[in-house]
PDB file of C-alpha atoms in Angstrom:
ATOM      1  CA  MET A   1      -0.324  -0.048  -0.688  1.00  0.00           C
ATOM      2  CA  SER A   2       1.379   3.329  -0.713  1.00  0.00           C
ATOM      3  CA  GLU A   3       1.398   5.945   1.410  1.00  0.00           C
ATOM      4  CA  SER A   4      -0.957   7.995  -0.280  1.00  0.00           C
ATOM      5  CA  GLU A   5      -3.652   4.856  -0.721  1.00  0.00           C
ATOM      6  CA  MET A   6      -2.626   4.229   3.510  1.00  0.00           C
ATOM      7  CA  PHE A   7      -3.658   8.185   4.831  1.00  0.00           C
ATOM      8  CA  GLN A   8      -7.213  10.654   3.782  1.00  0.00           C
ATOM      9  CA  PRO A   9      -6.769  13.252   1.798  1.00  0.00           C
ATOM     10  CA  PRO A  10      -5.293  16.267   3.420  1.00  0.00           C
ATOM     11  CA  TRP A  11      -7.749  18.182   5.121  1.00  0.00           C
ATOM     12  CA  ASN A  12      -7.750  21.481   1.936  1.00  0.00           C
ATOM     13  CA  PHE A  13     -10.212  22.428  -0.165  1.00  0.00           C
ATOM     14  CA  LEU A  14     -11.200  19.426  -2.469  1.00  0.00           C
ATOM     15  CA  GLY A  15      -8.835  17.748  -0.612  1.00  0.00           C
ATOM     16  CA  LEU A  16      -6.301  18.394  -2.624  1.00  0.00           C
ATOM     17  CA  PRO A  17      -1.892  16.800  -3.330  1.00  0.00           C
ATOM     18  CA  GLU A  18       0.142  19.777  -0.965  1.00  0.00           C
ATOM     19  CA  GLU A  19       1.877  20.699  -3.953  1.00  0.00           C
ATOM     20  CA  LEU A  20      -0.690  21.866  -5.727  1.00  0.00           C
ATOM     21  CA  ALA A  21      -1.734  23.792  -2.584  1.00  0.00           C
ATOM     22  CA  VAL A  22       1.060  25.254  -1.395  1.00  0.00           C
ATOM     23  CA  ALA A  23       0.235  29.092  -1.269  1.00  0.00           C
ATOM     24  CA  ALA A  24       3.362  29.460  -3.546  1.00  0.00           C
ATOM     25  CA  ARG A  25       2.119  27.559  -6.601  1.00  0.00           C
ATOM     26  CA  ALA A  26      -1.693  28.334  -6.716  1.00  0.00           C
ATOM     27  CA  ARG A  27      -3.341  30.487  -8.359  1.00  0.00           C
ATOM     28  CA  ALA A  28      -6.447  30.719  -6.326  1.00  0.00           C
ATOM     29  CA  TRP A  29      -7.010  31.096  -3.179  1.00  0.00           C
ATOM     30  CA  VAL A  30      -8.904  30.617  -0.069  1.00  0.00           C
ATOM     31  CA  LEU A  31     -10.110  32.158   3.053  1.00  0.00           C
ATOM     32  CA  PRO A  32     -12.720  30.828   5.753  1.00  0.00           C
ATOM     33  CA  ILE A  33     -13.639  33.107   8.394  1.00  0.00           C
ATOM     34  CA  PRO A  34     -16.506  31.498  10.583  1.00  0.00           C
ATOM     35  CA  TYR A  35     -17.668  35.067  11.528  1.00  0.00           C
ATOM     36  CA  GLU A  36     -21.167  35.048  13.155  1.00  0.00           C
ATOM     37  CA  GLY A  37     -22.272  38.157  15.048  1.00  0.00           C
ATOM     38  CA  THR A  38     -25.559  39.758  13.822  1.00  0.00           C
ATOM     39  CA  THR A  39     -27.220  36.670  12.832  1.00  0.00           C
ATOM     40  CA  SER A  40     -31.620  37.008  13.275  1.00  0.00           C
ATOM     41  CA  TYR A  41     -33.512  33.293  12.469  1.00  0.00           C
ATOM     42  CA  GLY A  42     -31.469  30.080  12.071  1.00  0.00           C
ATOM     43  CA  ALA A  43     -27.709  29.849  13.894  1.00  0.00           C
ATOM     44  CA  GLY A  44     -25.360  27.869  12.525  1.00  0.00           C
ATOM     45  CA  THR A  45     -23.172  30.726   9.920  1.00  0.00           C
ATOM     46  CA  ARG A  46     -20.053  29.922  11.980  1.00  0.00           C
ATOM     47  CA  HIS A  47     -19.774  25.490  11.141  1.00  0.00           C
ATOM     48  CA  GLY A  48     -19.941  26.980   6.749  1.00  0.00           C
ATOM     49  CA  PRO A  49     -16.736  27.943   6.247  1.00  0.00           C
ATOM     50  CA  ALA A  50     -16.230  24.145   8.012  1.00  0.00           C
ATOM     51  CA  ALA A  51     -18.594  21.836   5.715  1.00  0.00           C
ATOM     52  CA  ILE A  52     -17.670  23.267   3.208  1.00  0.00           C
ATOM     53  CA  ILE A  53     -14.093  22.949   3.734  1.00  0.00           C
ATOM     54  CA  ALA A  54     -15.060  18.690   4.877  1.00  0.00           C
ATOM     55  CA  ALA A  55     -17.631  18.841   1.532  1.00  0.00           C
ATOM     56  CA  SER A  56     -15.116  20.098  -1.014  1.00  0.00           C
ATOM     57  CA  ARG A  57     -13.775  16.785  -0.613  1.00  0.00           C
ATOM     58  CA  GLN A  58     -16.090  14.470  -1.983  1.00  0.00           C
ATOM     59  CA  VAL A  59     -16.097  16.410  -5.432  1.00  0.00           C
ATOM     60  CA  GLU A  60     -14.876  15.026  -8.360  1.00  0.00           C
ATOM     61  CA  TRP A  61     -11.505  17.213  -9.872  1.00  0.00           C
ATOM     62  CA  PHE A  62     -12.939  16.412 -12.696  1.00  0.00           C
ATOM     63  CA  ASP A  63     -16.075  19.132 -14.529  1.00  0.00           C
ATOM     64  CA  ARG A  64     -17.204  17.659 -17.936  1.00  0.00           C
ATOM     65  CA  GLU A  65     -17.565  21.570 -18.447  1.00  0.00           C
ATOM     66  CA  PHE A  66     -13.737  21.939 -19.115  1.00  0.00           C
ATOM     67  CA  GLY A  67     -12.916  18.654 -19.239  1.00  0.00           C
ATOM     68  CA  GLY A  68      -9.857  18.049 -17.607  1.00  0.00           C
ATOM     69  CA  GLU A  69      -9.958  18.628 -13.580  1.00  0.00           C
ATOM     70  CA  PRO A  70      -9.693  21.707 -13.810  1.00  0.00           C
ATOM     71  CA  ALA A  71      -7.944  22.671 -10.047  1.00  0.00           C
ATOM     72  CA  LEU A  72      -4.702  20.994 -11.663  1.00  0.00           C
ATOM     73  CA  GLU A  73      -3.961  23.103 -13.026  1.00  0.00           C
ATOM     74  CA  TYR A  74      -4.329  26.829 -11.086  1.00  0.00           C
ATOM     75  CA  GLY A  75      -3.815  25.296  -7.974  1.00  0.00           C
ATOM     76  CA  ILE A  76      -6.062  25.591  -5.236  1.00  0.00           C
ATOM     77  CA  HIS A  77      -4.154  27.460  -1.039  1.00  0.00           C
ATOM     78  CA  THR A  78      -6.810  26.801   1.609  1.00  0.00           C
ATOM     79  CA  MET A  79      -6.004  29.376   4.274  1.00  0.00           C
ATOM     80  CA  SER A  80      -6.528  29.214   8.005  1.00  0.00           C
ATOM     81  CA  PRO A  81      -8.914  30.586   9.087  1.00  0.00           C
ATOM     82  CA  LEU A  82      -9.438  34.444  10.137  1.00  0.00           C
ATOM     83  CA  GLY A  83      -9.251  34.983  14.138  1.00  0.00           C
ATOM     84  CA  LEU A  84     -12.449  36.180  15.137  1.00  0.00           C
ATOM     85  CA  VAL A  85     -12.797  39.852  17.098  1.00  0.00           C
ATOM     86  CA  HIS A  86     -16.363  39.585  19.401  1.00  0.00           C
ATOM     87  CA  ARG A  87     -15.936  43.133  20.920  1.00  0.00           C
ATOM     88  CA  SER A  88     -18.352  44.589  17.645  1.00  0.00           C
ATOM     89  CA  PRO A  89     -19.709  44.332  14.330  1.00  0.00           C
ATOM     90  CA  GLU A  90     -17.450  46.804  13.455  1.00  0.00           C
ATOM     91  CA  ALA A  91     -14.486  45.032  14.708  1.00  0.00           C
ATOM     92  CA  MET A  92     -14.337  42.396  13.109  1.00  0.00           C
ATOM     93  CA  VAL A  93     -15.563  44.392   9.701  1.00  0.00           C
ATOM     94  CA  GLN A  94     -12.126  45.841   9.758  1.00  0.00           C
ATOM     95  CA  ALA A  95     -10.482  42.877  10.769  1.00  0.00           C
ATOM     96  CA  ILE A  96     -11.326  41.108   7.692  1.00  0.00           C
ATOM     97  CA  GLU A  97     -11.047  44.573   5.604  1.00  0.00           C
ATOM     98  CA  GLU A  98      -6.924  44.111   7.684  1.00  0.00           C
ATOM     99  CA  ALA A  99      -6.591  40.294   6.067  1.00  0.00           C
ATOM    100  CA  VAL A 100      -8.209  41.327   2.567  1.00  0.00           C
ATOM    101  CA  ALA A 101      -6.079  44.041   1.570  1.00  0.00           C
ATOM    102  CA  ALA A 102      -2.781  42.508   3.199  1.00  0.00           C
ATOM    103  CA  ILE A 103      -3.341  39.671   1.222  1.00  0.00           C
ATOM    104  CA  LEU A 104      -4.221  41.591  -2.363  1.00  0.00           C
ATOM    105  CA  SER A 105      -1.399  44.106  -1.724  1.00  0.00           C
ATOM    106  CA  HIS A 106       0.633  41.210  -1.662  1.00  0.00           C
ATOM    107  CA  PRO A 107       3.651  41.386  -4.175  1.00  0.00           C
ATOM    108  CA  ALA A 108       2.346  37.364  -4.758  1.00  0.00           C
ATOM    109  CA  ALA A 109      -1.593  37.077  -4.865  1.00  0.00           C
ATOM    110  CA  PRO A 110      -3.607  34.797  -5.623  1.00  0.00           C
ATOM    111  CA  ALA A 111      -5.424  35.787  -9.262  1.00  0.00           C
ATOM    112  CA  VAL A 112      -8.625  34.379  -7.614  1.00  0.00           C
ATOM    113  CA  LEU A 113      -9.430  35.408  -3.389  1.00  0.00           C
ATOM    114  CA  ALA A 114     -12.736  33.667  -2.132  1.00  0.00           C
ATOM    115  CA  VAL A 115     -14.451  34.117   0.944  1.00  0.00           C
ATOM    116  CA  LEU A 116     -16.042  31.296   3.243  1.00  0.00           C
ATOM    117  CA  GLY A 117     -18.557  32.475   5.099  1.00  0.00           C
ATOM    118  CA  GLY A 118     -19.622  32.787   7.989  1.00  0.00           C
ATOM    119  CA  GLU A 119     -22.541  35.311   7.712  1.00  0.00           C
ATOM    120  CA  HIS A 120     -23.223  38.047   5.397  1.00  0.00           C
ATOM    121  CA  THR A 121     -22.275  40.997   7.674  1.00  0.00           C
ATOM    122  CA  VAL A 122     -18.071  39.531   6.182  1.00  0.00           C
ATOM    123  CA  SER A 123     -18.244  41.122   2.286  1.00  0.00           C
ATOM    124  CA  MET A 124     -18.071  44.343   4.254  1.00  0.00           C
ATOM    125  CA  GLY A 125     -15.088  43.641   4.807  1.00  0.00           C
ATOM    126  CA  VAL A 126     -14.133  41.491   1.471  1.00  0.00           C
ATOM    127  CA  VAL A 127     -15.543  44.496  -0.506  1.00  0.00           C
ATOM    128  CA  ARG A 128     -13.606  46.750   1.803  1.00  0.00           C
ATOM    129  CA  GLY A 129     -10.313  44.625   1.775  1.00  0.00           C
ATOM    130  CA  LEU A 130     -10.732  44.147  -1.871  1.00  0.00           C
ATOM    131  CA  VAL A 131     -10.249  48.765  -1.996  1.00  0.00           C
ATOM    132  CA  ARG A 132      -7.457  49.343   0.154  1.00  0.00           C
ATOM    133  CA  ALA A 133      -5.401  47.805  -1.692  1.00  0.00           C
ATOM    134  CA  ARG A 134      -6.961  48.011  -6.061  1.00  0.00           C
ATOM    135  CA  GLY A 135      -8.764  50.534  -4.831  1.00  0.00           C
ATOM    136  CA  ALA A 136     -12.154  51.322  -6.493  1.00  0.00           C
ATOM    137  CA  LEU A 137     -12.903  52.312 -10.628  1.00  0.00           C
ATOM    138  CA  ASP A 138     -14.483  50.120 -12.524  1.00  0.00           C
ATOM    139  CA  LEU A 139     -15.662  48.161  -9.965  1.00  0.00           C
ATOM    140  CA  VAL A 140     -19.246  46.381  -9.759  1.00  0.00           C
ATOM    141  CA  ALA A 141     -20.502  44.387  -7.546  1.00  0.00           C
ATOM    142  CA  VAL A 142     -23.018  41.165  -8.269  1.00  0.00           C
ATOM    143  CA  GLN A 143     -25.616  40.609  -5.613  1.00  0.00           C
ATOM    144  CA  ILE A 144     -27.315  36.586  -4.941  1.00  0.00           C
ATOM    145  CA  ASP A 145     -29.637  36.997  -2.493  1.00  0.00           C
ATOM    146  CA  ALA A 146     -33.133  35.483  -1.588  1.00  0.00           C
ATOM    147  CA  HIS A 147     -32.794  39.697   0.592  1.00  0.00           C
ATOM    148  CA  ALA A 148     -31.725  43.140  -0.286  1.00  0.00           C
ATOM    149  CA  ASP A 149     -30.166  43.445   1.925  1.00  0.00           C
ATOM    150  CA  LEU A 150     -30.210  47.973   1.764  1.00  0.00           C
ATOM    151  CA  ARG A 151     -31.127  48.531   5.872  1.00  0.00           C
ATOM    152  CA  GLU A 152     -28.845  51.127   6.889  1.00  0.00           C
ATOM    153  CA  GLU A 153     -29.327  49.979  10.201  1.00  0.00           C
ATOM    154  CA  TYR A 154     -31.101  46.974  11.719  1.00  0.00           C
ATOM    155  CA  GLU A 155     -31.085  46.010  15.412  1.00  0.00           C
ATOM    156  CA  ALA A 156     -28.743  49.582  16.329  1.00  0.00           C
ATOM    157  CA  THR A 157     -25.880  48.709  13.943  1.00  0.00           C
ATOM    158  CA  PRO A 158     -25.755  48.838  10.346  1.00  0.00           C
ATOM    159  CA  TYR A 159     -22.676  46.115  10.364  1.00  0.00           C
ATOM    160  CA  SER A 160     -26.222  43.286  10.541  1.00  0.00           C
ATOM    161  CA  HIS A 161     -25.690  40.829   7.813  1.00  0.00           C
ATOM    162  CA  ALA A 162     -29.507  42.783   6.349  1.00  0.00           C
ATOM    163  CA  CYS A 163     -27.215  45.930   4.959  1.00  0.00           C
ATOM    164  CA  ALA A 164     -24.739  44.037   3.536  1.00  0.00           C
ATOM    165  CA  ALA A 165     -25.650  45.341   0.212  1.00  0.00           C
ATOM    166  CA  ARG A 166     -26.031  48.570   1.612  1.00  0.00           C
ATOM    167  CA  ARG A 167     -22.200  48.673   3.313  1.00  0.00           C
ATOM    168  CA  ILE A 168     -20.841  47.848  -0.144  1.00  0.00           C
ATOM    169  CA  LEU A 169     -22.532  50.413  -2.376  1.00  0.00           C
ATOM    170  CA  GLU A 170     -20.725  52.581  -0.286  1.00  0.00           C
ATOM    171  CA  HIS A 171     -18.179  51.533  -2.470  1.00  0.00           C
ATOM    172  CA  CYS A 172     -19.354  50.580  -6.021  1.00  0.00           C
ATOM    173  CA  PRO A 173     -22.671  50.843  -7.682  1.00  0.00           C
ATOM    174  CA  ILE A 174     -24.730  46.624  -7.081  1.00  0.00           C
ATOM    175  CA  PHE A 175     -26.776  43.898  -9.422  1.00  0.00           C
ATOM    176  CA  GLN A 176     -28.681  42.548  -7.456  1.00  0.00           C
ATOM    177  CA  ILE A 177     -30.496  38.460  -8.834  1.00  0.00           C
ATOM    178  CA  GLY A 178     -33.115  36.448  -6.587  1.00  0.00           C
ATOM    179  CA  ILE A 179     -34.384  38.876  -3.978  1.00  0.00           C
ATOM    180  CA  ARG A 180     -37.361  38.344  -2.523  1.00  0.00           C
ATOM    181  CA  SER A 181     -38.351  39.715   0.657  1.00  0.00           C
ATOM    182  CA  LEU A 182     -37.617  43.178   1.340  1.00  0.00           C
ATOM    183  CA  SER A 183     -38.474  46.275   3.014  1.00  0.00           C
ATOM    184  CA  ALA A 184     -40.559  49.734   2.592  1.00  0.00           C
ATOM    185  CA  ALA A 185     -38.055  51.088   3.581  1.00  0.00           C
ATOM    186  CA  GLU A 186     -35.479  49.680   0.474  1.00  0.00           C
ATOM    187  CA  GLU A 187     -37.811  49.102  -1.343  1.00  0.00           C
ATOM    188  CA  ALA A 188     -37.742  53.320  -1.339  1.00  0.00           C
ATOM    189  CA  PHE A 189     -33.725  53.467  -1.651  1.00  0.00           C
ATOM    190  CA  ARG A 190     -33.928  51.422  -4.349  1.00  0.00           C
ATOM    191  CA  ARG A 191     -36.194  53.292  -5.972  1.00  0.00           C
ATOM    192  CA  GLN A 192     -34.864  56.257  -5.381  1.00  0.00           C
ATOM    193  CA  SER A 193     -30.474  54.860  -6.250  1.00  0.00           C
ATOM    194  CA  ASP A 194     -29.216  55.419  -9.463  1.00  0.00           C
ATOM    195  CA  ARG A 195     -26.060  52.411  -8.268  1.00  0.00           C
ATOM    196  CA  VAL A 196     -28.610  49.838  -8.207  1.00  0.00           C
ATOM    197  CA  ARG A 197     -30.439  47.019  -9.987  1.00  0.00           C
ATOM    198  CA  THR A 198     -33.257  44.974  -8.631  1.00  0.00           C
ATOM    199  CA  PHE A 199     -33.537  41.736  -9.882  1.00  0.00           C
ATOM    200  CA  PHE A 200     -37.049  39.612  -7.894  1.00  0.00           C
ATOM    201  CA  ALA A 201     -36.374  36.292  -7.822  1.00  0.00           C
ATOM    202  CA  GLU A 202     -39.869  36.429 -10.478  1.00  0.00           C
ATOM    203  CA  ASP A 203     -38.247  37.419 -12.687  1.00  0.00           C
ATOM    204  CA  ALA A 204     -34.841  36.230 -12.563  1.00  0.00           C
ATOM    205  CA  LEU A 205     -35.832  32.014 -13.919  1.00  0.00           C
ATOM    206  CA  GLN A 206     -37.409  32.877 -16.742  1.00  0.00           C
ATOM    207  CA  GLY A 207     -36.128  33.733 -20.623  1.00  0.00           C
ATOM    208  CA  PRO A 208     -33.727  35.675 -20.966  1.00  0.00           C
ATOM    209  CA  GLU A 209     -33.220  39.554 -19.738  1.00  0.00           C
ATOM    210  CA  LEU A 210     -31.459  38.931 -16.599  1.00  0.00           C
ATOM    211  CA  LEU A 211     -27.978  37.413 -18.433  1.00  0.00           C
ATOM    212  CA  GLU A 212     -28.237  40.062 -20.676  1.00  0.00           C
ATOM    213  CA  GLU A 213     -28.598  43.169 -18.459  1.00  0.00           C
ATOM    214  CA  LEU A 214     -26.166  41.007 -16.647  1.00  0.00           C
ATOM    215  CA  GLY A 215     -23.679  40.978 -19.074  1.00  0.00           C
ATOM    216  CA  ARG A 216     -24.204  44.433 -19.935  1.00  0.00           C
ATOM    217  CA  PHE A 217     -23.454  45.979 -16.257  1.00  0.00           C
ATOM    218  CA  VAL A 218     -19.760  43.838 -15.600  1.00  0.00           C
ATOM    219  CA  ARG A 219     -18.383  43.815 -19.228  1.00  0.00           C
ATOM    220  CA  GLY A 220     -14.804  45.164 -18.879  1.00  0.00           C
ATOM    221  CA  LYS A 221     -15.221  45.549 -15.239  1.00  0.00           C
ATOM    222  CA  ARG A 222     -14.102  43.939 -11.715  1.00  0.00           C
ATOM    223  CA  VAL A 223     -16.896  42.400 -10.016  1.00  0.00           C
ATOM    224  CA  PHE A 224     -17.431  41.442  -6.786  1.00  0.00           C
ATOM    225  CA  LEU A 225     -18.592  38.518  -6.573  1.00  0.00           C
ATOM    226  CA  THR A 226     -20.695  37.524  -3.079  1.00  0.00           C
ATOM    227  CA  ILE A 227     -23.216  34.792  -3.104  1.00  0.00           C
ATOM    228  CA  ASP A 228     -25.028  34.236   0.000  1.00  0.00           C
ATOM    229  CA  LEU A 229     -27.020  30.806  -0.557  1.00  0.00           C
ATOM    230  CA  ASP A 230     -30.310  31.353   0.360  1.00  0.00           C
ATOM    231  CA  GLY A 231     -31.063  33.557  -2.560  1.00  0.00           C
ATOM    232  CA  LEU A 232     -30.852  30.120  -4.369  1.00  0.00           C
ATOM    233  CA  ASP A 233     -33.993  27.751  -3.174  1.00  0.00           C
ATOM    234  CA  PRO A 234     -34.320  26.046  -0.449  1.00  0.00           C
ATOM    235  CA  SER A 235     -35.566  22.431  -2.667  1.00  0.00           C
ATOM    236  CA  ILE A 236     -32.112  22.462  -3.047  1.00  0.00           C
ATOM    237  CA  MET A 237     -30.370  24.735  -0.171  1.00  0.00           C
ATOM    238  CA  PRO A 238     -32.328  23.869   2.910  1.00  0.00           C
ATOM    239  CA  ALA A 239     -29.621  25.260   5.183  1.00  0.00           C
ATOM    240  CA  VAL A 240     -30.085  28.435   5.980  1.00  0.00           C
ATOM    241  CA  GLY A 241     -30.661  30.959   8.780  1.00  0.00           C
ATOM    242  CA  THR A 242     -32.980  32.996   6.531  1.00  0.00           C
ATOM    243  CA  PRO A 243     -35.281  30.919   3.822  1.00  0.00           C
ATOM    244  CA  GLU A 244     -37.013  32.311   1.845  1.00  0.00           C
ATOM    245  CA  PRO A 245     -40.049  30.533  -0.563  1.00  0.00           C
ATOM    246  CA  GLY A 246     -38.340  31.087  -4.240  1.00  0.00           C
ATOM    247  CA  GLY A 247     -34.879  31.252  -5.860  1.00  0.00           C
ATOM    248  CA  LEU A 248     -32.839  30.339  -8.573  1.00  0.00           C
ATOM    249  CA  THR A 249     -32.436  26.847  -8.985  1.00  0.00           C
ATOM    250  CA  TRP A 250     -28.430  25.150  -9.680  1.00  0.00           C
ATOM    251  CA  ALA A 251     -28.254  25.436 -13.507  1.00  0.00           C
ATOM    252  CA  ARG A 252     -29.314  29.051 -13.363  1.00  0.00           C
ATOM    253  CA  THR A 253     -26.949  29.767 -11.210  1.00  0.00           C
ATOM    254  CA  LEU A 254     -25.164  28.760 -12.815  1.00  0.00           C
ATOM    255  CA  GLU A 255     -25.339  30.578 -15.558  1.00  0.00           C
ATOM    256  CA  VAL A 256     -25.087  33.895 -14.310  1.00  0.00           C
ATOM    257  CA  VAL A 257     -21.779  33.145 -12.952  1.00  0.00           C
ATOM    258  CA  ARG A 258     -21.132  32.219 -16.710  1.00  0.00           C
ATOM    259  CA  VAL A 259     -21.984  35.568 -17.612  1.00  0.00           C
ATOM    260  CA  VAL A 260     -20.193  37.652 -14.954  1.00  0.00           C
ATOM    261  CA  CYS A 261     -16.507  35.210 -15.109  1.00  0.00           C
ATOM    262  CA  ARG A 262     -16.798  35.554 -19.511  1.00  0.00           C
ATOM    263  CA  GLU A 263     -17.577  38.992 -19.500  1.00  0.00           C
ATOM    264  CA  SER A 264     -16.196  40.837 -16.826  1.00  0.00           C
ATOM    265  CA  ALA A 265     -12.795  42.375 -16.894  1.00  0.00           C
ATOM    266  CA  ALA A 266     -11.837  40.189 -14.068  1.00  0.00           C
ATOM    267  CA  VAL A 267     -13.593  38.305 -11.119  1.00  0.00           C
ATOM    268  CA  PRO A 268     -10.621  39.224  -8.401  1.00  0.00           C
ATOM    269  CA  VAL A 269     -12.752  37.994  -5.014  1.00  0.00           C
ATOM    270  CA  PHE A 270     -16.539  36.034  -4.704  1.00  0.00           C
ATOM    271  CA  ASP A 271     -17.371  34.935  -1.448  1.00  0.00           C
ATOM    272  CA  VAL A 272     -20.144  32.683  -0.258  1.00  0.00           C
ATOM    273  CA  VAL A 273     -21.654  33.207   2.987  1.00  0.00           C
ATOM    274  CA  GLU A 274     -25.099  31.976   5.268  1.00  0.00           C
ATOM    275  CA  LEU A 275     -24.450  28.588   4.855  1.00  0.00           C
ATOM    276  CA  ALA A 276     -26.104  27.360   8.059  1.00  0.00           C
ATOM    277  CA  PRO A 277     -25.487  22.872   7.591  1.00  0.00           C
ATOM    278  CA  LEU A 278     -28.210  20.959   9.208  1.00  0.00           C
ATOM    279  CA  PRO A 279     -27.231  18.159  11.479  1.00  0.00           C
ATOM    280  CA  GLY A 280     -26.804  14.555   9.425  1.00  0.00           C
ATOM    281  CA  LEU A 281     -28.623  16.217   5.661  1.00  0.00           C
ATOM    282  CA  HIS A 282     -24.749  16.907   3.038  1.00  0.00           C
ATOM    283  CA  GLY A 283     -26.348  18.532   0.417  1.00  0.00           C
ATOM    284  CA  PRO A 284     -26.738  22.125   1.170  1.00  0.00           C
ATOM    285  CA  ASP A 285     -23.449  21.634   2.250  1.00  0.00           C
ATOM    286  CA  PHE A 286     -22.138  20.147  -1.114  1.00  0.00           C
ATOM    287  CA  LEU A 287     -23.764  22.229  -3.153  1.00  0.00           C
ATOM    288  CA  ALA A 288     -21.839  24.981  -1.750  1.00  0.00           C
ATOM    289  CA  ALA A 289     -18.739  23.095  -1.990  1.00  0.00           C
ATOM    290  CA  LYS A 290     -19.509  22.745  -5.605  1.00  0.00           C
ATOM    291  CA  LEU A 291     -20.259  26.057  -5.858  1.00  0.00           C
ATOM    292  CA  VAL A 292     -16.798  27.433  -5.263  1.00  0.00           C
ATOM    293  CA  TYR A 293     -14.926  25.108  -7.137  1.00  0.00           C
ATOM    294  CA  LYS A 294     -17.250  26.236 -10.692  1.00  0.00           C
ATOM    295  CA  ILE A 295     -17.693  29.390  -9.838  1.00  0.00           C
ATOM    296  CA  LEU A 296     -12.714  29.853  -9.601  1.00  0.00           C
ATOM    297  CA  SER A 297     -12.353  27.504 -12.245  1.00  0.00           C
ATOM    298  CA  LEU A 298     -15.033  29.663 -14.646  1.00  0.00           C
ATOM    299  CA  ALA A 299     -12.844  32.387 -13.119  1.00  0.00           C
ATOM    300  CA  LEU A 300      -9.932  31.715 -14.086  1.00  0.00           C
ATOM    301  CA  ILE A 301     -10.071  29.305 -17.108  1.00  0.00           C
ATOM    302  CA  ARG A 302     -12.686  31.127 -18.646  1.00  0.00           C
ATOM    303  CA  GLY A 303     -13.071  28.503 -21.311  1.00  0.00           C
ATOM    304  CA  GLY A 304     -16.581  27.205 -20.349  1.00  0.00           C
ATOM    305  CA  SER A 305     -19.204  26.528 -21.547  1.00  0.00           C
TER     306      SER A 305
END
């Protein structure tokens, strides 16, 4: 029995061999941020990053869309989880900003940084770190989500998960997909803002309009892609803290990702957040892991169908 057969695969994203997972070799890095400090319904997003990495070790490396094993071409380095700051949500956002800015400012920065949340508050620090490292010129955001997340403040903090899109808007325009829950104040804000484009779930599920308009929005731009998993239909993604009826199918989600990766100039950072694992139900964890792998491949190879 060889050594590779004797031991389990390394505990990293996809279980890649060490030579493909070292930072110096990998063009993709994965940063787990198991932060959960403002959740307002179901809890458990702090367990999301670990569940995604565990499930990823069962994902096949071979992808029919690429006719090969994309991960072996670009390599993936899995970082240690970011240390948590419990003093306040604002302090945690600051810590995330500093970490992401340091990663993206480094001479050996990855071509794509994949952030695993954690609650959606994580995204505020991610976009701030991206802007701090590389500026906001030609930057736009694409948000898949069930909720608009456009509140100025929620439960006494502007750093609540319910304010994620509002904070992202402070840095760049945003294109929202799959929204099906928002407050009256969010609707009023959305209608008067020229920096928000919202495709509600019923309009995003069929027809070419979504993909055509999305293509125009991201064309030639740098994109921060943020995916709150409750944007997907709860029949395939029940493991979220704030589920909503309706939502994107797996196929529609991949169509959105393909347009973003094909039409944009680059996707330097994306995040997948709000997985709240359910004991004994592995499907949602696996879906999230496969989605991360798919985004990495489309962003780095850009050879998908």
